mmCIF file of C-alpha atoms in Angstrom:
data_model
loop_
_atom_site.group_PDB
_atom_site.id
_atom_site.type_symbol
_atom_site.label_atom_id
_atom_site.label_comp_id
_atom_site.label_asym_id
_atom_site.label_seq_id
_atom_site.Cartn_x
_atom_site.Cartn_y
_atom_site.Cartn_z
ATOM 1 C CA UNK R 1 172.035 4.485 15.393
ATOM 2 C CA UNK R 2 173.267 1.090 14.217
ATOM 3 C CA UNK R 3 172.732 2.070 10.568
ATOM 4 C CA UNK R 4 174.632 5.326 11.105
ATOM 5 C CA UNK R 5 177.607 3.461 12.600
ATOM 6 C CA UNK R 6 177.600 1.031 9.689
ATOM 7 C CA UNK R 7 177.678 3.951 7.223
ATOM 8 C CA UNK R 8 180.563 5.576 9.106
ATOM 9 C CA UNK R 9 182.533 2.330 8.891
ATOM 10 C CA UNK R 10 182.024 2.381 5.116
ATOM 11 C CA UNK R 11 183.404 5.928 4.880
ATOM 12 C CA UNK R 12 186.619 6.520 2.952
ATOM 13 C CA UNK R 13 189.471 5.366 5.205
ATOM 14 C CA UNK R 14 192.146 7.476 3.494
ATOM 15 C CA UNK R 15 190.265 10.730 4.111
ATOM 16 C CA UNK R 16 189.752 9.835 7.791
ATOM 17 C CA UNK R 17 193.488 9.214 8.276
ATOM 18 C CA UNK R 18 194.189 12.498 6.476
ATOM 19 C CA UNK R 19 191.783 14.472 8.710
ATOM 20 C CA UNK R 20 193.386 13.157 11.906
ATOM 21 C CA UNK R 21 196.915 13.772 10.661
ATOM 22 C CA UNK R 22 196.223 17.265 9.338
ATOM 23 C CA UNK R 23 194.402 18.444 12.475
ATOM 24 C CA UNK R 24 197.598 17.790 14.404
ATOM 25 C CA UNK R 25 199.862 19.300 11.737
ATOM 26 C CA UNK R 26 197.898 22.520 11.199
ATOM 27 C CA UNK R 27 198.404 23.533 14.853
ATOM 28 C CA UNK R 28 202.092 22.611 14.766
ATOM 29 C CA UNK R 29 202.769 24.414 11.469
ATOM 30 C CA UNK R 30 200.690 27.439 12.462
ATOM 31 C CA UNK R 31 202.796 27.979 15.585
ATOM 32 C CA UNK R 32 206.004 27.510 13.599
ATOM 33 C CA UNK R 33 204.859 29.983 10.916
ATOM 34 C CA UNK R 34 203.889 32.608 13.532
ATOM 35 C CA UNK R 35 207.167 32.349 15.454
ATOM 36 C CA UNK R 36 209.457 32.145 12.409
ATOM 37 C CA UNK R 37 207.800 34.612 10.021
ATOM 38 C CA UNK R 38 208.563 32.191 7.159
ATOM 39 C CA UNK R 39 206.382 32.470 4.038
ATOM 40 C CA UNK R 40 207.030 28.866 3.080
ATOM 41 C CA UNK R 41 205.967 27.828 6.571
ATOM 42 C CA UNK R 42 202.853 29.995 6.241
ATOM 43 C CA UNK R 43 202.103 28.311 2.896
ATOM 44 C CA UNK R 44 202.468 24.896 4.504
ATOM 45 C CA UNK R 45 200.133 25.862 7.363
ATOM 46 C CA UNK R 46 197.539 27.171 4.865
ATOM 47 C CA UNK R 47 197.854 24.027 2.769
ATOM 48 C CA UNK R 48 197.471 21.745 5.771
ATOM 49 C CA UNK R 49 194.458 23.725 7.021
ATOM 50 C CA UNK R 50 192.830 23.391 3.602
ATOM 51 C CA UNK R 51 193.559 19.668 3.570
ATOM 52 C CA UNK R 52 192.010 19.166 7.021
ATOM 53 C CA UNK R 53 188.754 20.956 6.083
ATOM 54 C CA UNK R 54 188.567 19.357 2.636
ATOM 55 C CA UNK R 55 189.133 15.842 3.783
ATOM 56 C CA UNK R 56 186.591 16.212 6.573
ATOM 57 C CA UNK R 57 184.056 17.242 3.905
ATOM 58 C CA UNK R 58 185.140 14.333 1.745
ATOM 59 C CA UNK R 59 184.845 11.824 4.604
ATOM 60 C CA UNK R 60 181.291 13.010 5.325
ATOM 61 C CA UNK R 61 180.495 12.849 1.607
ATOM 62 C CA UNK R 62 181.897 9.324 1.316
ATOM 63 C CA UNK R 63 179.605 8.210 4.154
ATOM 64 C CA UNK R 64 176.507 9.721 2.517
ATOM 65 C CA UNK R 65 177.482 8.203 -0.847
ATOM 66 C CA UNK R 66 177.244 4.715 0.691
ATOM 67 C CA UNK R 67 173.508 5.073 1.358
ATOM 68 C CA UNK R 68 171.371 2.547 -0.480
ATOM 69 C CA UNK R 69 169.061 3.622 -3.335
ATOM 70 C CA UNK R 70 165.553 4.750 -2.383
ATOM 71 C CA UNK R 71 162.325 5.033 -4.419
ATOM 72 C CA UNK R 72 162.967 8.770 -4.722
ATOM 73 C CA UNK R 73 166.641 8.303 -5.671
ATOM 74 C CA UNK R 74 166.705 4.955 -7.517
ATOM 75 C CA UNK R 75 170.229 5.461 -8.866
ATOM 76 C CA UNK R 76 171.677 5.747 -5.377
ATOM 77 C CA UNK R 77 173.814 8.465 -3.837
ATOM 78 C CA UNK R 78 177.153 7.765 -5.496
ATOM 79 C CA UNK R 79 177.472 11.269 -6.956
ATOM 80 C CA UNK R 80 177.069 12.941 -3.547
ATOM 81 C CA UNK R 81 180.806 12.532 -3.037
ATOM 82 C CA UNK R 82 181.419 14.531 -6.234
ATOM 83 C CA UNK R 83 179.412 17.442 -4.794
ATOM 84 C CA UNK R 84 181.443 17.424 -1.574
ATOM 85 C CA UNK R 85 184.710 17.224 -3.522
ATOM 86 C CA UNK R 86 183.679 20.266 -5.586
ATOM 87 C CA UNK R 87 183.187 22.148 -2.319
ATOM 88 C CA UNK R 88 186.688 21.095 -1.292
ATOM 89 C CA UNK R 89 188.036 22.408 -4.605
ATOM 90 C CA UNK R 90 186.662 25.887 -3.856
ATOM 91 C CA UNK R 91 188.445 25.949 -0.486
ATOM 92 C CA UNK R 92 191.737 24.775 -2.028
ATOM 93 C CA UNK R 93 191.519 27.451 -4.738
ATOM 94 C CA UNK R 94 190.934 30.294 -2.260
ATOM 95 C CA UNK R 95 193.811 29.243 0.001
ATOM 96 C CA UNK R 96 196.102 28.687 -3.004
ATOM 97 C CA UNK R 97 195.433 32.279 -4.068
ATOM 98 C CA UNK R 98 196.201 33.612 -0.574
ATOM 99 C CA UNK R 99 199.385 31.529 -0.434
ATOM 100 C CA UNK R 100 200.630 32.909 -3.754
ATOM 101 C CA UNK R 101 199.921 36.470 -2.584
ATOM 102 C CA UNK R 102 201.961 35.842 0.563
ATOM 103 C CA UNK R 103 204.826 34.509 -1.549
ATOM 104 C CA UNK R 104 204.783 37.617 -3.766
ATOM 105 C CA UNK R 105 204.830 39.852 -0.675
ATOM 106 C CA UNK R 106 207.850 38.021 0.728
ATOM 107 C CA UNK R 107 209.757 38.295 -2.554
ATOM 108 C CA UNK R 108 209.221 42.049 -2.500
ATOM 109 C CA UNK R 109 210.014 42.326 1.208
ATOM 110 C CA UNK R 110 212.138 39.375 2.387
ATOM 111 C CA UNK R 111 212.208 38.732 6.128
ATOM 112 C CA UNK R 112 214.667 36.964 8.394
ATOM 113 C CA UNK R 113 213.619 33.495 9.446
ATOM 114 C CA UNK R 114 213.775 32.565 13.124
ATOM 115 C CA UNK R 115 213.026 29.415 15.107
ATOM 116 C CA UNK R 116 214.822 27.155 12.644
ATOM 117 C CA UNK R 117 214.744 24.148 14.965
ATOM 118 C CA UNK R 118 210.937 24.404 15.284
ATOM 119 C CA UNK R 119 210.547 24.676 11.492
ATOM 120 C CA UNK R 120 212.754 21.639 10.860
ATOM 121 C CA UNK R 121 210.894 19.640 13.502
ATOM 122 C CA UNK R 122 207.402 20.576 12.216
ATOM 123 C CA UNK R 123 208.268 19.935 8.565
ATOM 124 C CA UNK R 124 209.974 16.654 9.468
ATOM 125 C CA UNK R 125 206.851 15.522 11.308
ATOM 126 C CA UNK R 126 204.740 16.751 8.369
ATOM 127 C CA UNK R 127 206.751 14.736 5.843
ATOM 128 C CA UNK R 128 206.399 11.629 8.025
ATOM 129 C CA UNK R 129 202.634 11.991 8.608
ATOM 130 C CA UNK R 130 201.724 13.112 5.071
ATOM 131 C CA UNK R 131 203.960 10.395 3.646
ATOM 132 C CA UNK R 132 202.152 7.804 5.764
ATOM 133 C CA UNK R 133 198.724 9.087 4.657
ATOM 134 C CA UNK R 134 199.923 9.072 1.039
ATOM 135 C CA UNK R 135 201.034 5.461 1.478
ATOM 136 C CA UNK R 136 197.609 4.547 2.929
ATOM 137 C CA UNK R 137 195.910 6.320 -0.001
ATOM 138 C CA UNK R 138 197.981 4.219 -2.432
ATOM 139 C CA UNK R 139 196.826 1.050 -0.670
ATOM 140 C CA UNK R 140 193.231 2.326 -0.836
ATOM 141 C CA UNK R 141 193.615 2.841 -4.599
ATOM 142 C CA UNK R 142 194.814 -0.745 -5.030
ATOM 143 C CA UNK R 143 191.959 -2.000 -2.851
ATOM 144 C CA UNK R 144 189.256 -0.070 -4.740
ATOM 145 C CA UNK R 145 190.600 -0.991 -8.181
ATOM 146 C CA UNK R 146 191.175 -4.678 -7.260
ATOM 147 C CA UNK R 147 194.877 -4.508 -8.132
ATOM 148 C CA UNK R 148 197.951 -5.659 -6.252
ATOM 149 C CA UNK R 149 201.491 -4.461 -5.765
ATOM 150 C CA UNK R 150 204.540 -4.933 -3.560
ATOM 151 C CA UNK R 151 207.416 -2.585 -2.817
ATOM 152 C CA UNK R 152 207.788 0.052 -5.510
ATOM 153 C CA UNK R 153 205.060 -1.762 -7.432
ATOM 154 C CA UNK R 154 202.550 -0.198 -5.031
ATOM 155 C CA UNK R 155 203.579 3.282 -6.212
ATOM 156 C CA UNK R 156 203.550 2.320 -9.895
ATOM 157 C CA UNK R 157 200.133 0.614 -9.719
ATOM 158 C CA UNK R 158 198.646 3.439 -7.645
ATOM 159 C CA UNK R 159 199.728 6.028 -10.227
ATOM 160 C CA UNK R 160 198.442 3.817 -13.033
ATOM 161 C CA UNK R 161 195.009 3.187 -11.481
ATOM 162 C CA UNK R 162 194.328 6.424 -9.561
ATOM 163 C CA UNK R 163 191.738 7.554 -12.149
ATOM 164 C CA UNK R 164 189.673 4.437 -11.402
ATOM 165 C CA UNK R 165 189.599 5.039 -7.644
ATOM 166 C CA UNK R 166 186.764 6.789 -5.834
ATOM 167 C CA UNK R 167 186.671 10.624 -5.912
ATOM 168 C CA UNK R 168 187.482 10.742 -2.191
ATOM 169 C CA UNK R 169 190.570 8.553 -2.537
ATOM 170 C CA UNK R 170 191.750 10.520 -5.575
ATOM 171 C CA UNK R 171 191.442 13.779 -3.641
ATOM 172 C CA UNK R 172 193.415 12.428 -0.667
ATOM 173 C CA UNK R 173 196.079 10.989 -2.987
ATOM 174 C CA UNK R 174 196.602 14.209 -4.942
ATOM 175 C CA UNK R 175 196.503 16.431 -1.857
ATOM 176 C CA UNK R 176 198.984 14.366 0.145
ATOM 177 C CA UNK R 177 201.252 13.937 -2.855
ATOM 178 C CA UNK R 178 201.445 17.742 -3.002
ATOM 179 C CA UNK R 179 201.625 18.023 0.805
ATOM 180 C CA UNK R 180 204.611 15.689 1.043
ATOM 181 C CA UNK R 181 206.492 17.247 -1.868
ATOM 182 C CA UNK R 182 205.522 20.743 -0.661
ATOM 183 C CA UNK R 183 206.928 20.082 2.815
ATOM 184 C CA UNK R 184 210.205 18.893 1.290
ATOM 185 C CA UNK R 185 210.313 21.989 -0.940
ATOM 186 C CA UNK R 186 209.526 24.304 1.985
ATOM 187 C CA UNK R 187 212.252 22.741 4.144
ATOM 188 C CA UNK R 188 214.855 23.128 1.381
ATOM 189 C CA UNK R 189 213.840 26.763 0.710
ATOM 190 C CA UNK R 190 213.913 27.702 4.398
ATOM 191 C CA UNK R 191 217.376 26.189 4.867
ATOM 192 C CA UNK R 192 218.670 28.062 1.808
ATOM 193 C CA UNK R 193 217.127 31.341 3.017
ATOM 194 C CA UNK R 194 218.555 30.868 6.515
ATOM 195 C CA UNK R 195 222.123 29.870 5.647
ATOM 196 C CA UNK R 196 222.671 31.893 2.446
ATOM 197 C CA UNK R 197 222.057 35.490 1.329
ATOM 198 C CA UNK R 198 219.303 34.283 -1.050
ATOM 199 C CA UNK R 199 216.349 35.368 1.101
ATOM 200 C CA UNK R 200 213.796 35.314 -1.747
ATOM 201 C CA UNK R 201 213.812 31.485 -1.794
ATOM 202 C CA UNK R 202 211.275 31.539 1.053
ATOM 203 C CA UNK R 203 208.792 33.550 -1.019
ATOM 204 C CA UNK R 204 209.480 31.517 -4.164
ATOM 205 C CA UNK R 205 208.714 28.293 -2.271
ATOM 206 C CA UNK R 206 205.441 29.788 -1.028
ATOM 207 C CA UNK R 207 204.435 30.642 -4.603
ATOM 208 C CA UNK R 208 205.367 27.161 -5.855
ATOM 209 C CA UNK R 209 203.372 25.497 -3.073
ATOM 210 C CA UNK R 210 200.392 27.755 -3.911
ATOM 211 C CA UNK R 211 200.669 26.791 -7.585
ATOM 212 C CA UNK R 212 200.757 23.099 -6.659
ATOM 213 C CA UNK R 213 197.624 23.597 -4.578
ATOM 214 C CA UNK R 214 196.006 25.254 -7.600
ATOM 215 C CA UNK R 215 197.030 22.311 -9.770
ATOM 216 C CA UNK R 216 195.379 19.893 -7.342
ATOM 217 C CA UNK R 217 192.232 22.044 -7.333
ATOM 218 C CA UNK R 218 192.094 22.004 -11.140
ATOM 219 C CA UNK R 219 192.685 18.262 -11.431
ATOM 220 C CA UNK R 220 190.223 17.271 -8.706
ATOM 221 C CA UNK R 221 187.678 19.804 -9.973
ATOM 222 C CA UNK R 222 187.868 18.395 -13.496
ATOM 223 C CA UNK R 223 187.535 14.782 -12.310
ATOM 224 C CA UNK R 224 184.487 15.600 -10.191
ATOM 225 C CA UNK R 225 182.855 17.770 -12.855
ATOM 226 C CA UNK R 226 183.078 14.798 -15.204
ATOM 227 C CA UNK R 227 181.666 12.572 -12.470
ATOM 228 C CA UNK R 228 178.693 14.891 -11.911
ATOM 229 C CA UNK R 229 177.909 15.003 -15.618
ATOM 230 C CA UNK R 230 178.112 11.214 -15.857
ATOM 231 C CA UNK R 231 181.087 9.343 -17.272
ATOM 232 C CA UNK R 232 181.437 5.902 -18.805
ATOM 233 C CA UNK R 233 183.447 3.232 -17.059
ATOM 234 C CA UNK R 234 187.125 2.636 -17.930
ATOM 235 C CA UNK R 235 187.883 -0.026 -20.527
ATOM 236 C CA UNK R 236 189.183 -2.388 -17.827
ATOM 237 C CA UNK R 237 185.765 -2.383 -16.142
ATOM 238 C CA UNK R 238 183.979 -2.819 -19.475
ATOM 239 C CA UNK R 239 186.197 -5.803 -20.317
ATOM 240 C CA UNK R 240 185.532 -7.365 -16.912
ATOM 241 C CA UNK R 241 181.762 -6.994 -17.302
ATOM 242 C CA UNK R 242 181.827 -8.455 -20.820
ATOM 243 C CA UNK R 243 183.865 -11.433 -19.576
ATOM 244 C CA UNK R 244 181.213 -12.164 -16.935
ATOM 245 C CA UNK R 245 178.435 -11.953 -19.530
ATOM 246 C CA UNK R 246 180.241 -14.210 -22.002
ATOM 247 C CA UNK R 247 180.958 -16.746 -19.241
ATOM 248 C CA UNK R 248 177.321 -17.900 -19.640
ATOM 249 C CA UNK R 249 177.319 -20.508 -22.495
ATOM 250 C CA UNK R 250 173.972 -19.402 -23.977
ATOM 251 C CA UNK R 251 175.279 -15.862 -24.667
ATOM 252 C CA UNK R 252 176.413 -15.439 -28.273
ATOM 253 C CA UNK R 253 176.951 -11.688 -28.437
ATOM 254 C CA UNK R 254 176.507 -8.330 -26.696
ATOM 255 C CA UNK R 255 174.375 -6.156 -28.926
ATOM 256 C CA UNK R 256 174.823 -2.952 -26.901
ATOM 257 C CA UNK R 257 176.267 -2.088 -23.513
ATOM 258 C CA UNK R 258 176.578 1.096 -21.479
ATOM 259 C CA UNK R 259 178.322 1.269 -18.109
ATOM 260 C CA UNK R 260 177.882 4.515 -16.175
ATOM 261 C CA UNK R 261 180.106 5.399 -13.230
ATOM 262 C CA UNK R 262 178.402 6.683 -10.061
ATOM 263 C CA UNK R 263 181.087 7.677 -7.564
ATOM 264 C CA UNK R 264 183.192 4.522 -7.380
ATOM 265 C CA UNK R 265 180.287 2.258 -8.392
ATOM 266 C CA UNK R 266 178.912 1.274 -11.802
ATOM 267 C CA UNK R 267 175.485 0.910 -13.401
ATOM 268 C CA UNK R 268 175.329 -1.642 -16.230
ATOM 269 C CA UNK R 269 172.795 -1.477 -19.059
ATOM 270 C CA UNK R 270 173.034 -4.013 -21.878
ATOM 271 C CA UNK R 271 171.196 -5.923 -24.619
ATOM 272 C CA UNK R 272 172.440 -9.501 -24.817
ATOM 273 C CA UNK R 273 171.995 -11.952 -27.685
ATOM 274 C CA UNK R 274 171.223 -15.587 -26.875
ATOM 275 C CA UNK R 275 171.288 -18.763 -28.924
ATOM 276 C CA UNK R 276 168.127 -19.252 -31.055
ATOM 277 C CA UNK R 277 165.300 -21.561 -30.002
ATOM 278 C CA UNK R 278 165.061 -20.751 -26.299
ATOM 279 C CA UNK R 279 161.686 -20.332 -24.663
ATOM 280 C CA UNK R 280 160.776 -17.065 -22.961
ATOM 281 C CA UNK R 281 161.079 -18.720 -19.551
ATOM 282 C CA UNK R 282 164.542 -20.055 -20.373
ATOM 283 C CA UNK R 283 165.705 -16.679 -21.662
ATOM 284 C CA UNK R 284 164.380 -14.979 -18.548
ATOM 285 C CA UNK R 285 166.239 -17.450 -16.299
ATOM 286 C CA UNK R 286 169.475 -16.766 -18.177
ATOM 287 C CA UNK R 287 168.982 -13.014 -17.829
ATOM 288 C CA UNK R 288 168.511 -13.347 -14.069
ATOM 289 C CA UNK R 289 171.589 -15.569 -13.857
ATOM 290 C CA UNK R 290 173.723 -12.960 -15.658
ATOM 291 C CA UNK R 291 172.316 -10.179 -13.490
ATOM 292 C CA UNK R 292 173.211 -12.074 -10.310
ATOM 293 C CA UNK R 293 176.737 -12.752 -11.590
ATOM 294 C CA UNK R 294 177.292 -9.057 -12.292
ATOM 295 C CA UNK R 295 175.889 -7.960 -8.930
ATOM 296 C CA UNK R 296 178.373 -10.211 -7.143
ATOM 297 C CA UNK R 297 181.031 -7.716 -8.132
ATOM 298 C CA UNK R 298 181.478 -5.132 -5.373
ATOM 299 C CA UNK R 299 181.821 -2.398 -7.998
ATOM 300 C CA UNK R 300 178.442 -3.020 -9.684
ATOM 301 C CA UNK R 301 175.332 -1.780 -7.858
ATOM 302 C CA UNK R 302 172.669 -1.801 -10.579
ATOM 303 C CA UNK R 303 172.075 -3.972 -13.658
ATOM 304 C CA UNK R 304 169.471 -3.572 -16.406
ATOM 305 C CA UNK R 305 169.468 -6.266 -19.095
ATOM 306 C CA UNK R 306 167.509 -6.845 -22.268
ATOM 307 C CA UNK R 307 167.444 -10.163 -24.142
ATOM 308 C CA UNK R 308 167.229 -10.550 -27.924
ATOM 309 C CA UNK R 309 167.737 -13.488 -30.274
ATOM 310 C CA UNK R 310 171.074 -13.887 -32.046
ATOM 311 C CA UNK R 311 171.171 -11.646 -35.134
ATOM 312 C CA UNK R 312 174.018 -13.566 -36.734
ATOM 313 C CA UNK R 313 176.175 -10.441 -36.854
ATOM 314 C CA UNK R 314 179.073 -9.956 -34.436
ATOM 315 C CA UNK R 315 178.607 -6.669 -32.541
ATOM 316 C CA UNK R 316 181.025 -7.131 -29.666
ATOM 317 C CA UNK R 317 184.651 -8.188 -29.669
ATOM 318 C CA UNK R 318 184.733 -11.085 -27.218
ATOM 319 C CA UNK R 319 187.428 -10.773 -24.556
ATOM 320 C CA UNK R 320 189.210 -13.933 -23.550
ATOM 321 C CA UNK R 321 189.233 -14.596 -19.829
ATOM 322 C CA UNK R 322 192.671 -14.198 -18.266
#
C-alpha cells in the first residue's frame, strides 16, 4: 500500500488538476447545453467530457510509467504513458467527429438559444477553471524541462519547451489550451446568435471547436506515436549530457553517443575516449564516476558506457559549460 501511495504522488499533477476541474465542468455544461439547446454549448460539454476521461487515463498512465525497471522490463515503463495517451486520442477523435456533426445540423436547422444567464455563467466558470489548469500545465512544463520564467515569460518558455515535457503534460497543455480558447469562442458565438439575426454562428462555433479537438488529437497522436517508436533526445538534453561527460578531466572525446527518450526520461549509451596510458582499473573507475554523474540528473534513468583509448581524431564538438 505504501508503494502504491508513493506512485500516486509521482503521478502527473497537471492531469490530476484537469480531471478534478473537468468533472465539475462537464455536469455544469451538460445542464446548460440541455436547457439552452445551444450547439456551441453542446460542443463544449462534449469537449469537457472527453478531457475528463482522457486526463483520467493519462493520470493512471503517468503513475504506471513511474514504476522502476524489473528483470522482465529492464528499460522501465516510461512508454506506458504513450499507450494511455494514444487511447485518449481515440476518444478525442470520436467526440470531435460527433461535435462537428452537431454543428452541421445546427447550421442547416438553427435553433433559438435559451437560458443565456446559465450559459454565460457556465462558460465563465469554464474559462476560469481551464485557464487555471492551463497555467498549472505551463508551470509543470517548466518544472519538467528545468527552465524558469516569470510573468509572460512563463507562457513563452512553456510554448518553447512543450515538446520536451512528458506526454501527459503535453496532452493536458494542448487540451486546456483548446478548452480555454474554445470556451471563449463558444461564448462569443452564443452572444452573437442570441442578440443578432445571425443564428448560424452557434453551429459554426461547434464545428470550429470540433476541428480544434481534431487538431489536438492529431498533434498528441503524432507525438505519442513517435514516442512509442523511440525518439532521440532533443539537442538541449544531448548538450547537457556531453557537458557532464566532458567535465571529467580524463575524457578527451566522445566517440559515439545515443540518447533515447522513454516517456519523459532518457537512456544514455556512449563510447568515451580517455587520455592514453591509463590502467584498466583507472579507466573503469572513471567510467563509474561518469555514470554516477549522469544518473544524478533526474531526467536520466539508465546509462551504458564504453571506454576506448583516445584515437587522436576529434569526433564530438565539445560544448562549453554555461
